[in-house]
mmCIF file of C-alpha atoms in Angstrom:
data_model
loop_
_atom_site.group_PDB
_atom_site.id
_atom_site.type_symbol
_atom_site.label_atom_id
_atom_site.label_comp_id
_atom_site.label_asym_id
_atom_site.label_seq_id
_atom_site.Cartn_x
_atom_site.Cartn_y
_atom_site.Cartn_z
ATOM 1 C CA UNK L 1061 36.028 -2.958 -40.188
ATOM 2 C CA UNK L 1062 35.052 0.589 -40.586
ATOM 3 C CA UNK L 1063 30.915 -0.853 -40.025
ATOM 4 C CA UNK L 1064 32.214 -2.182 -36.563
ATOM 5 C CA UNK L 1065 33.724 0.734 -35.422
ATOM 6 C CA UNK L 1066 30.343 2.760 -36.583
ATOM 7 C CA UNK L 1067 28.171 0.534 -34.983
ATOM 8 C CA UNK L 1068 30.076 0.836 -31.569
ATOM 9 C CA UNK L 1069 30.195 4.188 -31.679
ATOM 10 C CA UNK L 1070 26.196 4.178 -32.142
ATOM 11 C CA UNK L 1071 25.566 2.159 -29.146
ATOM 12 C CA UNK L 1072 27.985 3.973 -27.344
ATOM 13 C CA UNK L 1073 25.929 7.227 -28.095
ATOM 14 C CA UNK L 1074 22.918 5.387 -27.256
ATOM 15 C CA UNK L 1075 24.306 3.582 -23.671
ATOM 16 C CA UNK L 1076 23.033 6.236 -20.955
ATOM 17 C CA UNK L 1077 25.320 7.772 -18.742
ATOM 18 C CA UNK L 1078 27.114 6.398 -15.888
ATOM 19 C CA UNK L 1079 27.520 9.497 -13.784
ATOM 20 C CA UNK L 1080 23.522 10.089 -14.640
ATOM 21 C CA UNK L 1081 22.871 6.769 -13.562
ATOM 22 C CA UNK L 1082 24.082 6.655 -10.252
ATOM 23 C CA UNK L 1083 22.810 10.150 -9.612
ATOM 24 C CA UNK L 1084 19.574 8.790 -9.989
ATOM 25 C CA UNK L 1085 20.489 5.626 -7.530
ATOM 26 C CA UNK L 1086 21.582 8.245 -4.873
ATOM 27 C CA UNK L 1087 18.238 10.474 -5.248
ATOM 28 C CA UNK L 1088 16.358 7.562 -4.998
ATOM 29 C CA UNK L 1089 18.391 6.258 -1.777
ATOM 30 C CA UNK L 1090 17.679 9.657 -0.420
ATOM 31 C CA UNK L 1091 14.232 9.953 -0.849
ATOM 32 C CA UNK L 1092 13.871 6.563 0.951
ATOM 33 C CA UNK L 1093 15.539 7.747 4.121
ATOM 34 C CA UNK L 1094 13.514 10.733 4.012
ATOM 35 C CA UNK L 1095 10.098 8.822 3.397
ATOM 36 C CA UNK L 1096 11.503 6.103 6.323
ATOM 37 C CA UNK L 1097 12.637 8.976 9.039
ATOM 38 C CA UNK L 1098 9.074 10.898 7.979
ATOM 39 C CA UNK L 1099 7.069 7.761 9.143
ATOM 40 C CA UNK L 1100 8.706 6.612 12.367
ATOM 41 C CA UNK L 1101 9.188 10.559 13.397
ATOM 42 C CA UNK L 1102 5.594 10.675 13.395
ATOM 43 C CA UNK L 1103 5.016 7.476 15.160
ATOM 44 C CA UNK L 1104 3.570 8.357 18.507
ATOM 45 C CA UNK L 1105 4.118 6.525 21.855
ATOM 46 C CA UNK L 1106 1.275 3.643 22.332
ATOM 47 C CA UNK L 1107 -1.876 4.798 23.701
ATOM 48 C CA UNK L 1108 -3.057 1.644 25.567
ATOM 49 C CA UNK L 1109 -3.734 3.001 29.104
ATOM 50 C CA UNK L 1110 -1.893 0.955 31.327
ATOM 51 C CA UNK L 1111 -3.395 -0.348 34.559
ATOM 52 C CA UNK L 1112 -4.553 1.616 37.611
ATOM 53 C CA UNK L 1113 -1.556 2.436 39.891
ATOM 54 C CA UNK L 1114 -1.693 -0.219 43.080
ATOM 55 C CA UNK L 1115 0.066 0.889 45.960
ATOM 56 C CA UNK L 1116 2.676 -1.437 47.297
ATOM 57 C CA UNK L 1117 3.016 -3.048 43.766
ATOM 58 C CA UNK L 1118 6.522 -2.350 42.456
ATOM 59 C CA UNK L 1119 7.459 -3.141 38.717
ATOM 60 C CA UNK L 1120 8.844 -6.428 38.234
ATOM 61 C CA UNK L 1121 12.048 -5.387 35.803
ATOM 62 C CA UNK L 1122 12.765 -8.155 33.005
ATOM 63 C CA UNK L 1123 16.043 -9.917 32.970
ATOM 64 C CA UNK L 1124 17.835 -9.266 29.814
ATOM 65 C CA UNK L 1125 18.146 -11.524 27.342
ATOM 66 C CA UNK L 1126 21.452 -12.681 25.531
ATOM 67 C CA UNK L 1127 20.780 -11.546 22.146
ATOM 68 C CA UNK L 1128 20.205 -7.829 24.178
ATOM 69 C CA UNK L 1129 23.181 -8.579 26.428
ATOM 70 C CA UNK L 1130 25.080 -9.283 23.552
ATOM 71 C CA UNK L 1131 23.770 -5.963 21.448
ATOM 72 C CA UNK L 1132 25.013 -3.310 24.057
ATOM 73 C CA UNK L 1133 28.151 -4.997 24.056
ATOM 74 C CA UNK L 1134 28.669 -3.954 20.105
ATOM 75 C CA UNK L 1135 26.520 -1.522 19.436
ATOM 76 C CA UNK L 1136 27.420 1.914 20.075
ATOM 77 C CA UNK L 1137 26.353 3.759 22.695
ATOM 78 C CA UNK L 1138 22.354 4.710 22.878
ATOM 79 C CA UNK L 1139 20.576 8.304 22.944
ATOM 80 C CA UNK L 1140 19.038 8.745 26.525
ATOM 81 C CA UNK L 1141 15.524 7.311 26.328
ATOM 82 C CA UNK L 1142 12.855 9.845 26.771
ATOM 83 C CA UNK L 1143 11.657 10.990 29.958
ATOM 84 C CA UNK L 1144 8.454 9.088 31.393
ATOM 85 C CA UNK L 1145 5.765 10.481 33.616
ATOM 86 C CA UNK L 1146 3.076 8.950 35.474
ATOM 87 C CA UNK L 1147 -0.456 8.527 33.665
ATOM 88 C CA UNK L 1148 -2.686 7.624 36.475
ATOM 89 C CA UNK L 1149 -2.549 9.003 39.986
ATOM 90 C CA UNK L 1150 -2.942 6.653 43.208
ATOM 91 C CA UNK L 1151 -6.809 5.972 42.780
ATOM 92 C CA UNK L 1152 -6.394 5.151 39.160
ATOM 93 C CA UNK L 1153 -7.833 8.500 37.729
ATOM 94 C CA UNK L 1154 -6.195 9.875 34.960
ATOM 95 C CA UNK L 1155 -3.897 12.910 35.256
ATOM 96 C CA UNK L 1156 -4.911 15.809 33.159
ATOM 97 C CA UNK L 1157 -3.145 16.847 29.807
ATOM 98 C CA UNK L 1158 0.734 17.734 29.572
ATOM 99 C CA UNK L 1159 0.597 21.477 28.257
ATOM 100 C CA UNK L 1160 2.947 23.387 27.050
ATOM 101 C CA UNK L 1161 4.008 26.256 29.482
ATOM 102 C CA UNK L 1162 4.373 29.009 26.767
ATOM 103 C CA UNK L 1163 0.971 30.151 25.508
ATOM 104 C CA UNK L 1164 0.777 31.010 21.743
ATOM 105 C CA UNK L 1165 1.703 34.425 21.007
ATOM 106 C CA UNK L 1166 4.117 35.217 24.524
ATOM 107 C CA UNK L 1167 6.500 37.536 24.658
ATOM 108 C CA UNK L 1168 10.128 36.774 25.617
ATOM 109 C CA UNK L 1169 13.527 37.669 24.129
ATOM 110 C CA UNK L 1170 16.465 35.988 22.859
ATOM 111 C CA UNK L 1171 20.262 36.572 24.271
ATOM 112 C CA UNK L 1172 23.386 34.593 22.896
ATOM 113 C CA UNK L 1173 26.599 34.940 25.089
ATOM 114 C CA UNK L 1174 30.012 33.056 24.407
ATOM 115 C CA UNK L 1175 31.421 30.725 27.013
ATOM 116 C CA UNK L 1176 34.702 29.217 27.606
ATOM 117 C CA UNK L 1177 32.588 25.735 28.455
ATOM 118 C CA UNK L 1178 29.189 23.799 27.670
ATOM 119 C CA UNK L 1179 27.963 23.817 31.849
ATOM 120 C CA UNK L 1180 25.559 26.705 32.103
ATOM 121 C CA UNK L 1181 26.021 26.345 35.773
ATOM 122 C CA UNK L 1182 29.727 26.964 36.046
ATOM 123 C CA UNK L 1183 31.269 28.534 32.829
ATOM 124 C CA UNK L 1184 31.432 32.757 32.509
ATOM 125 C CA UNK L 1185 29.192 34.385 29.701
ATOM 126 C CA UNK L 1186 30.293 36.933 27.818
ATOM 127 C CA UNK L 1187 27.475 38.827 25.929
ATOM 128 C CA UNK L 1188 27.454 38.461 22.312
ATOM 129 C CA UNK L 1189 23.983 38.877 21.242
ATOM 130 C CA UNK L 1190 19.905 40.259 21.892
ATOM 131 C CA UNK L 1191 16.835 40.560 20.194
ATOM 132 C CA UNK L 1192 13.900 41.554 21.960
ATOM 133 C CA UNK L 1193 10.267 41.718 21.142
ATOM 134 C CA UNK L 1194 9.717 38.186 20.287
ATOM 135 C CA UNK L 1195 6.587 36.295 20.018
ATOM 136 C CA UNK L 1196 6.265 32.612 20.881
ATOM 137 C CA UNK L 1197 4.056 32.591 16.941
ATOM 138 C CA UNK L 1198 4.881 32.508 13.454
ATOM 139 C CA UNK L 1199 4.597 36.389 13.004
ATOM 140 C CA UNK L 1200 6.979 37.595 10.411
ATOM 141 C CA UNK L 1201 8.382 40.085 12.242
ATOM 142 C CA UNK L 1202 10.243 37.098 14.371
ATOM 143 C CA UNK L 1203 12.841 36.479 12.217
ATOM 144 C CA UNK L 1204 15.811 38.420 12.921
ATOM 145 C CA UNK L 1205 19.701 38.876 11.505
ATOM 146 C CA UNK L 1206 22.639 39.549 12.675
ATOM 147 C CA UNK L 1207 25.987 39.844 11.468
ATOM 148 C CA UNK L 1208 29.759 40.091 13.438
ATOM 149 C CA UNK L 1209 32.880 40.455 12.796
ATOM 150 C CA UNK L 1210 35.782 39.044 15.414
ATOM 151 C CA UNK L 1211 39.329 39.908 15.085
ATOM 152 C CA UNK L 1212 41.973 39.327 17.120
ATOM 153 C CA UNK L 1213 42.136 42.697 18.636
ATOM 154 C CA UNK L 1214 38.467 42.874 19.704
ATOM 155 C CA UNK L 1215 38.042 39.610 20.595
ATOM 156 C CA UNK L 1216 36.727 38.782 24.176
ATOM 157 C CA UNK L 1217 38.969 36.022 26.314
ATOM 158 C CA UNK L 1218 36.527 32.966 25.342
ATOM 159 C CA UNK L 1219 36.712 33.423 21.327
ATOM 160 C CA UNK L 1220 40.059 34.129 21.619
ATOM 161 C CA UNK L 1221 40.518 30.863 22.266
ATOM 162 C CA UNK L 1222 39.606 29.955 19.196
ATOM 163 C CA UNK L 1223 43.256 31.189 17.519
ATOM 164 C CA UNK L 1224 44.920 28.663 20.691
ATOM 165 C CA UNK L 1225 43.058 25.838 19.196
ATOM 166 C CA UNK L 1226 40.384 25.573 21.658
ATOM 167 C CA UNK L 1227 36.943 25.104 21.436
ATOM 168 C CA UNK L 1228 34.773 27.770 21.677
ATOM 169 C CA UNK L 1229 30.728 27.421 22.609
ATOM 170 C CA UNK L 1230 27.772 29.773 22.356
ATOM 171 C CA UNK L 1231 24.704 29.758 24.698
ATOM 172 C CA UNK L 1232 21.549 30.583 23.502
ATOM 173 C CA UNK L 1233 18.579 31.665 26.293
ATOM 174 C CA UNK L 1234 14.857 32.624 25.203
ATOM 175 C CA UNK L 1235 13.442 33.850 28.188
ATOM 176 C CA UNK L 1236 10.620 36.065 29.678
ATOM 177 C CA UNK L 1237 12.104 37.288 32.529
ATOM 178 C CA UNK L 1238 13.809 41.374 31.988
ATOM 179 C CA UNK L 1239 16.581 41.617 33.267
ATOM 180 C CA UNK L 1240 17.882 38.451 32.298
ATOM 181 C CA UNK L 1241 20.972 36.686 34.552
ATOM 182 C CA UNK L 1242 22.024 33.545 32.431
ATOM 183 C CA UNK L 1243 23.326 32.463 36.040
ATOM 184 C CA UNK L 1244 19.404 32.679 37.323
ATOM 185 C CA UNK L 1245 17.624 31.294 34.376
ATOM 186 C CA UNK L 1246 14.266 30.704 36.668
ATOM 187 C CA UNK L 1247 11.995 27.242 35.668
ATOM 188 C CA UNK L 1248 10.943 26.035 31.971
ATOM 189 C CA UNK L 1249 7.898 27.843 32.053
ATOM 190 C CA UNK L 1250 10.445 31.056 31.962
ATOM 191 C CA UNK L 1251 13.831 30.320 30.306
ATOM 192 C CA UNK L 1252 14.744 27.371 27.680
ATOM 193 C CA UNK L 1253 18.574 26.846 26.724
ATOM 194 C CA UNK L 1254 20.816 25.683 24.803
ATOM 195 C CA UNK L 1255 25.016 25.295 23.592
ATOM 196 C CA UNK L 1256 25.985 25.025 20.834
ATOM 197 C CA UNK L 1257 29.998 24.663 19.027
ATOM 198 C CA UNK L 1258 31.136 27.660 16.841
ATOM 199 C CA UNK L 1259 34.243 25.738 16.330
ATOM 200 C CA UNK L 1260 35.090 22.340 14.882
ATOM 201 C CA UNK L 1261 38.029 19.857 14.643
ATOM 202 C CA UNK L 1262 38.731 18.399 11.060
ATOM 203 C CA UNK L 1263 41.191 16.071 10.043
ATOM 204 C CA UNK L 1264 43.321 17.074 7.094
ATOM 205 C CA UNK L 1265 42.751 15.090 4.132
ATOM 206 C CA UNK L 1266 45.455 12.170 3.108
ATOM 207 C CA UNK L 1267 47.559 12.329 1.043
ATOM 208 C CA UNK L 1268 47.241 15.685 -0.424
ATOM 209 C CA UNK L 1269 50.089 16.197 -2.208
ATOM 210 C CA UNK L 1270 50.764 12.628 -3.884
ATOM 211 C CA UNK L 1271 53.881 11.671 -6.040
ATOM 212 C CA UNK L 1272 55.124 10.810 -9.143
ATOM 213 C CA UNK L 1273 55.553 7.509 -9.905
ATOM 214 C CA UNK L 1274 58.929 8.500 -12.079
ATOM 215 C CA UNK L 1275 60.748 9.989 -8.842
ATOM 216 C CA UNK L 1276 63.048 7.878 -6.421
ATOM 217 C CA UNK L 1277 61.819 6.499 -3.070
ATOM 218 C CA UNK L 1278 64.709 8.413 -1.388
ATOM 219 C CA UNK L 1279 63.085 11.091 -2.560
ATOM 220 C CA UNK L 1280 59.426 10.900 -1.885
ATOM 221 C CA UNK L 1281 59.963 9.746 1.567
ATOM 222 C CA UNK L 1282 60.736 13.062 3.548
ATOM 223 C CA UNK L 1283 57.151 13.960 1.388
ATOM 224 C CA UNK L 1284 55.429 11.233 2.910
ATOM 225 C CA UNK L 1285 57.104 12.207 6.639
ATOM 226 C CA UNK L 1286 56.040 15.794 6.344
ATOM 227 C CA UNK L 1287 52.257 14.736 5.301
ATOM 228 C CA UNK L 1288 52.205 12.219 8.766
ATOM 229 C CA UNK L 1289 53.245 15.249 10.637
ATOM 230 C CA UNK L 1290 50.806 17.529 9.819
ATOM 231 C CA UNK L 1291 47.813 15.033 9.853
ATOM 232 C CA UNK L 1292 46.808 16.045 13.453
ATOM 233 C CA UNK L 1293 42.912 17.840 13.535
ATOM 234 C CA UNK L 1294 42.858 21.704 13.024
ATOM 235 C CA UNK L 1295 40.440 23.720 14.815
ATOM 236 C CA UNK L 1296 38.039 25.296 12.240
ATOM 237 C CA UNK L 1297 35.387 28.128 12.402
ATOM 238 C CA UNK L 1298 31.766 28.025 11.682
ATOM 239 C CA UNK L 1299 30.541 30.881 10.228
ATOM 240 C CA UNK L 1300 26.851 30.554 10.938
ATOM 241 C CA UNK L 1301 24.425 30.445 14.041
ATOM 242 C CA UNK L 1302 20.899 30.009 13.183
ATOM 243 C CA UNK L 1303 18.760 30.092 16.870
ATOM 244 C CA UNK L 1304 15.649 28.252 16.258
ATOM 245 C CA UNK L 1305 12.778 27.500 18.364
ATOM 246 C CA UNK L 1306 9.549 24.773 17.300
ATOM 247 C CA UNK L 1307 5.862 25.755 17.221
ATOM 248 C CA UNK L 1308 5.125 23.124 19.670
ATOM 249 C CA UNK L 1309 1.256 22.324 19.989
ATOM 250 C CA UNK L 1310 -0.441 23.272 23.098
ATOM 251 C CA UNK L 1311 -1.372 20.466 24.833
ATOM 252 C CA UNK L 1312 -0.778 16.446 24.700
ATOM 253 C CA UNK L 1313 -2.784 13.849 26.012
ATOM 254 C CA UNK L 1314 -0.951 12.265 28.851
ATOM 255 C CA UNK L 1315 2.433 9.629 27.432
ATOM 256 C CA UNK L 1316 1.119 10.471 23.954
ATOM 257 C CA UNK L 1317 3.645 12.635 22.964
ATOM 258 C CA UNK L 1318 5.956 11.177 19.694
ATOM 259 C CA UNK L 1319 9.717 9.640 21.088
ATOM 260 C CA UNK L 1320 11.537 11.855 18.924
ATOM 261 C CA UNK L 1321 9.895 14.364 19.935
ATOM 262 C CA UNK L 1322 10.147 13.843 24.186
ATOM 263 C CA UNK L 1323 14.006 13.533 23.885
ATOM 264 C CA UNK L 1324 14.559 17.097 22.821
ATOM 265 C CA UNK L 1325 11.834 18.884 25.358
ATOM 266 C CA UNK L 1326 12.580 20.627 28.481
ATOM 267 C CA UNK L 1327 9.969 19.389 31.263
ATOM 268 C CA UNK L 1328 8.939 20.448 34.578
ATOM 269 C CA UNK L 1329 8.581 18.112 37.612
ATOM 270 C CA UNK L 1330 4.756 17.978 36.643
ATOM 271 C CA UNK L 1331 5.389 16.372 32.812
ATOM 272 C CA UNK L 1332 4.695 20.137 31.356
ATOM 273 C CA UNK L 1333 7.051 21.260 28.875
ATOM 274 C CA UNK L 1334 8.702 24.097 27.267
ATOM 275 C CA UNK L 1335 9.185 25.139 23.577
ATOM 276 C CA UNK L 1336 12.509 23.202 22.050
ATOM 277 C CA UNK L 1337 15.341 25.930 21.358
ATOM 278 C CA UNK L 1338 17.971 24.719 19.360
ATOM 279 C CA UNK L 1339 21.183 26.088 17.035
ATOM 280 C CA UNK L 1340 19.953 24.629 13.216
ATOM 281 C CA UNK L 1341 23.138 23.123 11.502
ATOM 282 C CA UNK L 1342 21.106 21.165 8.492
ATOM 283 C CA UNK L 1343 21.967 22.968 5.773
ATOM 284 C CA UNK L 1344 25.286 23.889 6.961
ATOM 285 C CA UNK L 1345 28.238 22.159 5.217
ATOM 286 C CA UNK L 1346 31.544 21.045 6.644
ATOM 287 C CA UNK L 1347 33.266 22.287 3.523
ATOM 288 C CA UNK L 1348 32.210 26.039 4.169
ATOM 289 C CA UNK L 1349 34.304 25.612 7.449
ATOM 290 C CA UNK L 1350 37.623 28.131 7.467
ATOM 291 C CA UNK L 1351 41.050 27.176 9.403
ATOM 292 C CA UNK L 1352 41.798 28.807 12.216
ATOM 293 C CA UNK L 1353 45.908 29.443 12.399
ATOM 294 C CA UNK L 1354 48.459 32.212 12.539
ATOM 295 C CA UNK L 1355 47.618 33.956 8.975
ATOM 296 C CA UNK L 1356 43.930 34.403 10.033
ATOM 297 C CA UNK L 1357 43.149 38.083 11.821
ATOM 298 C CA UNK L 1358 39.218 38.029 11.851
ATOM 299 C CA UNK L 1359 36.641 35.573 12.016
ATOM 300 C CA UNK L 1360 33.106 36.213 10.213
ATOM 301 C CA UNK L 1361 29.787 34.948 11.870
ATOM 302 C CA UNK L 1362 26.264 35.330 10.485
ATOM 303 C CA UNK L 1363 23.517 34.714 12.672
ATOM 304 C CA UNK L 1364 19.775 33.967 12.742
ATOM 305 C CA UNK L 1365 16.478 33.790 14.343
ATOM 306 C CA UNK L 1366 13.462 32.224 13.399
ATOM 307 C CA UNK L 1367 10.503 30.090 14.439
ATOM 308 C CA UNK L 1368 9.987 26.470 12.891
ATOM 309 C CA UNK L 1369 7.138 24.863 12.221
ATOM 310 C CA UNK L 1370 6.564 21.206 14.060
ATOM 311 C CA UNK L 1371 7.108 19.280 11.368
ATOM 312 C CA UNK L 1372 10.166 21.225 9.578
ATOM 313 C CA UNK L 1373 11.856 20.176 12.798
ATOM 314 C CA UNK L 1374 11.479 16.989 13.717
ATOM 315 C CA UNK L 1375 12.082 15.765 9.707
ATOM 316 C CA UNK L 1376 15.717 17.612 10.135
ATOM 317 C CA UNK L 1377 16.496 16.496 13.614
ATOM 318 C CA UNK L 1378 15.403 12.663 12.765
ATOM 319 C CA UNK L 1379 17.892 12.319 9.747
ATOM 320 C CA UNK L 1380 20.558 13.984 11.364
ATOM 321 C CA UNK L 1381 20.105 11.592 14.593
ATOM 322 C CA UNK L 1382 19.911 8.465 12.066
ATOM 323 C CA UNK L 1383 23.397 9.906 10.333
ATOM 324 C CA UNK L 1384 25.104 10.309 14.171
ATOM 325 C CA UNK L 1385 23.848 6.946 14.552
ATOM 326 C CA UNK L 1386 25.607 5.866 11.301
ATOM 327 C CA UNK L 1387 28.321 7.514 11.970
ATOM 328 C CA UNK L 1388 28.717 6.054 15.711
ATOM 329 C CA UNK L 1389 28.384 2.580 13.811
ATOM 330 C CA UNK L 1390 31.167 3.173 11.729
ATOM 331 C CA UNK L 1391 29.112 3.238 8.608
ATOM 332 C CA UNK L 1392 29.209 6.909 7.508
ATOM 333 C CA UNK L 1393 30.746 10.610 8.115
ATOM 334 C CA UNK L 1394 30.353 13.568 8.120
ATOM 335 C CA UNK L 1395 31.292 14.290 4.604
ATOM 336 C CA UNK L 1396 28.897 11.478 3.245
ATOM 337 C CA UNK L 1397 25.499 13.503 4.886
ATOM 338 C CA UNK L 1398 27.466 16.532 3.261
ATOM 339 C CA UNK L 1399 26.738 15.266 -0.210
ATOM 340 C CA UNK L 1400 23.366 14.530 0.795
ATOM 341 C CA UNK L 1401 22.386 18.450 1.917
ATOM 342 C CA UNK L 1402 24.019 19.100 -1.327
ATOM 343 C CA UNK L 1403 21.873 16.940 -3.163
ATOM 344 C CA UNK L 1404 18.717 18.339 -1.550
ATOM 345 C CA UNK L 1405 20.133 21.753 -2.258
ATOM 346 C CA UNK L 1406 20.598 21.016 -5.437
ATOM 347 C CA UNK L 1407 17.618 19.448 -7.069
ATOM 348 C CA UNK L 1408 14.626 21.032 -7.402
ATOM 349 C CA UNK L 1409 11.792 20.687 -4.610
ATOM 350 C CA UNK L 1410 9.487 19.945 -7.292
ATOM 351 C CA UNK L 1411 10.883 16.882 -8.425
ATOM 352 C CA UNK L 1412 12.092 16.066 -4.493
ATOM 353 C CA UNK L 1413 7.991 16.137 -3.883
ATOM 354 C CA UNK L 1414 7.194 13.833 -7.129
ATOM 355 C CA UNK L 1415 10.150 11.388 -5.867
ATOM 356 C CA UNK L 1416 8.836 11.242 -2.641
ATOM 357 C CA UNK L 1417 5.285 10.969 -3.499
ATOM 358 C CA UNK L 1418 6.243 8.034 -6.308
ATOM 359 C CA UNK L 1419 8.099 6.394 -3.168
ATOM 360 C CA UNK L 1420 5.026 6.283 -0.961
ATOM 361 C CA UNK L 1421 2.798 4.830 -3.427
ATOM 362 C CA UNK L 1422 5.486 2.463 -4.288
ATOM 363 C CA UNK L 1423 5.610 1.478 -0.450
ATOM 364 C CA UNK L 1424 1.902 1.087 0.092
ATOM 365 C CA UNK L 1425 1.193 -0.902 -3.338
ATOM 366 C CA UNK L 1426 4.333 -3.157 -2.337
ATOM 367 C CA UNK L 1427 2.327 -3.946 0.952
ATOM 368 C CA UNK L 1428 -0.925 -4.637 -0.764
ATOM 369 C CA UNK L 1429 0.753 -6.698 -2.680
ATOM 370 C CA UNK L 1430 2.455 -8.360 0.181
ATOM 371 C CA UNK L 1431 -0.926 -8.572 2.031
ATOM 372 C CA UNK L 1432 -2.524 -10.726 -0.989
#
């Protein structure tokens, strides 16, 4: 008897660890996603030319079928497709390049107001922050911080809104034109935007206080009527705004620029585009999120500008549109892609690289193999 119980407590020293185990699932699972949203981000619209223009031809549009019928009655609802512009002019030449409207190295500057609304065109801005002396480059002396402090007392009329429970939005401007009126922004080739949420609603958790399983049901249900009460969404506060804008390149060949990438520029009636501003929320967790209510007198926000490179920001901005997608679908939230920053945050980049590397070879072998 006493051999049996050695011998199971040998192989139970030698079993590997469950929690280690499924660690290593998860990193694996991640890696995959990243490899996956790193090869269709980079997948560029087709370059077949299509046929000359014809005047007096119109496009024939294609009836649906059922199976698509069928899928937009399900699925949820789609992204705006990316805007289109014409290749070919009426005598079948080819239109020139699309270019980007901000020359490498321009000068503009950065302003941040709060707004009681997202509409640009009809909401009232109250200043909250500027940097000037920016360079459309990655020059070091680009990135800028900022910190504030909002209390009650010194709190303009839009973020005091956030203590009523209403959301509160910030709009971001990099522009060339001095003096700037965010009410005349001027064209893209002088003023990109964007809004962006300082606040959040989050559900409470369930069940957060439990019960015992020795108590009476009398008296664990005014417990369980207290807990339904108070499960409505609380407004929370973000405390961090990091402004970015992408290095976009110069010039594209005409309908050649990558899907992912057409959905978030600003264009001109002429297919040129701007630079892509936008408020960077990766690496921000939901859990570092702080309750707005009656006990709370000041609010802490730390804020950010920098420049990303091309590739830094389409990698970010295609895995968080596949999680909104999964979420939409009903197969995720927001708490899942939290432990999935964490993760990343959390292991080193040097063994994130190997992973990812392994995973590609293991992709292209598995297709050789496939291809035999």
């Amino acid at each position: 008897m006493a051999e049996e119980v050695a011998a199971n407590a040998a192989g139970a020293a030698d079993a590997p660890d469950a929690g280690d185990a499924a660690f290593g699932v998860a990193r694996s699972v991640i890696m995959f996603m990243i490899v996956q949203s790193a090869v269709k981000s980079f997948g560029g619209a087709p370059k077949n030319a299509p046929a000359p223009h014809q005047k007096g031809a119109a496009p024939v549009p294609r009836e649906k079928s059922s199976i698509e019928l069928w899928a937009e009655k399900r699925l949820p609802p789609q992204p705006p497709p990316a805007p289109t512009f014409e290749m070919y002019d009426e005598d079948g030449r080819r239109l020139p390049r699309q270019r980007n409207l901000w020359a490498e190295g321009a000068p503009y500057d950065l302003h941040v107001f709060t707004a009681c609304g997202n509409d640009s065109k009809t909401t009232s801005f109250e200043p909250l922050w500027v940097e000037k002396g920016l360079t459309y480059d990655h020059e070091p002396s680009n990135k800028r911080e900022r910190r504030f402090n909002v209390t009650r007392q010194n709190a303009t009329r839009c973020l005091r809104r956030a203590w009523e429970n209403v959301t509160v939005y910030a709009h971001a401007f990099l522009t060339t034109r001095a003096p700037f009126d965010p009410k005349k922004p001027g064209g893209v080739d002088e003023t990109v935007h964007c809004v962006h949420k300082l606040t959040a609603f989050k559900a409470p958790p369930k069940d957060t206080e439990g019960r015992s399983l020795l108590e009476d049901a009398a008296d664990a249900s005014p417990r369980r009527n207290k807990n339904a009460s108070d499960a409505r969404p609380t407004l929370h506060w973000k405390h961090q705004l990091h402004v970015r804008v992408a290095a976009i390149p110069p010039a594209f060949e005409r309908g050649s620029i990558p899907d992912p990438i057409s959905r978030l520029l600003p264009f001109d009636h002429a297919g040129d585009y701007g630079p892509a501003v936008h408020v960077d929320e990766f690496w921000v967790l939901r859990k570092s999120f702080s309750e707005v209510n009656g006990t709370v007198d000041s609010l802490n926000l730390a804020a950010s500008f920098d420049v990303d490179g091309l590739m830094k920001w389409q990698m970010k901005k295609s895995m968080e549109q596949q999680w909104a997608t999964q979420r939409a679908m009903g197969m995720g939230s927001e708490g899942e892609s939290d432990i999935i920053r964490e993760m990343l945050l959390e292991t080193n980049p040097i063994l994130l690289a190997v992973t990812m590397l392994v995973s590609v070879l293991h992709m292209v072998f598995e297709f050789l193999v496939s291809e035999q």
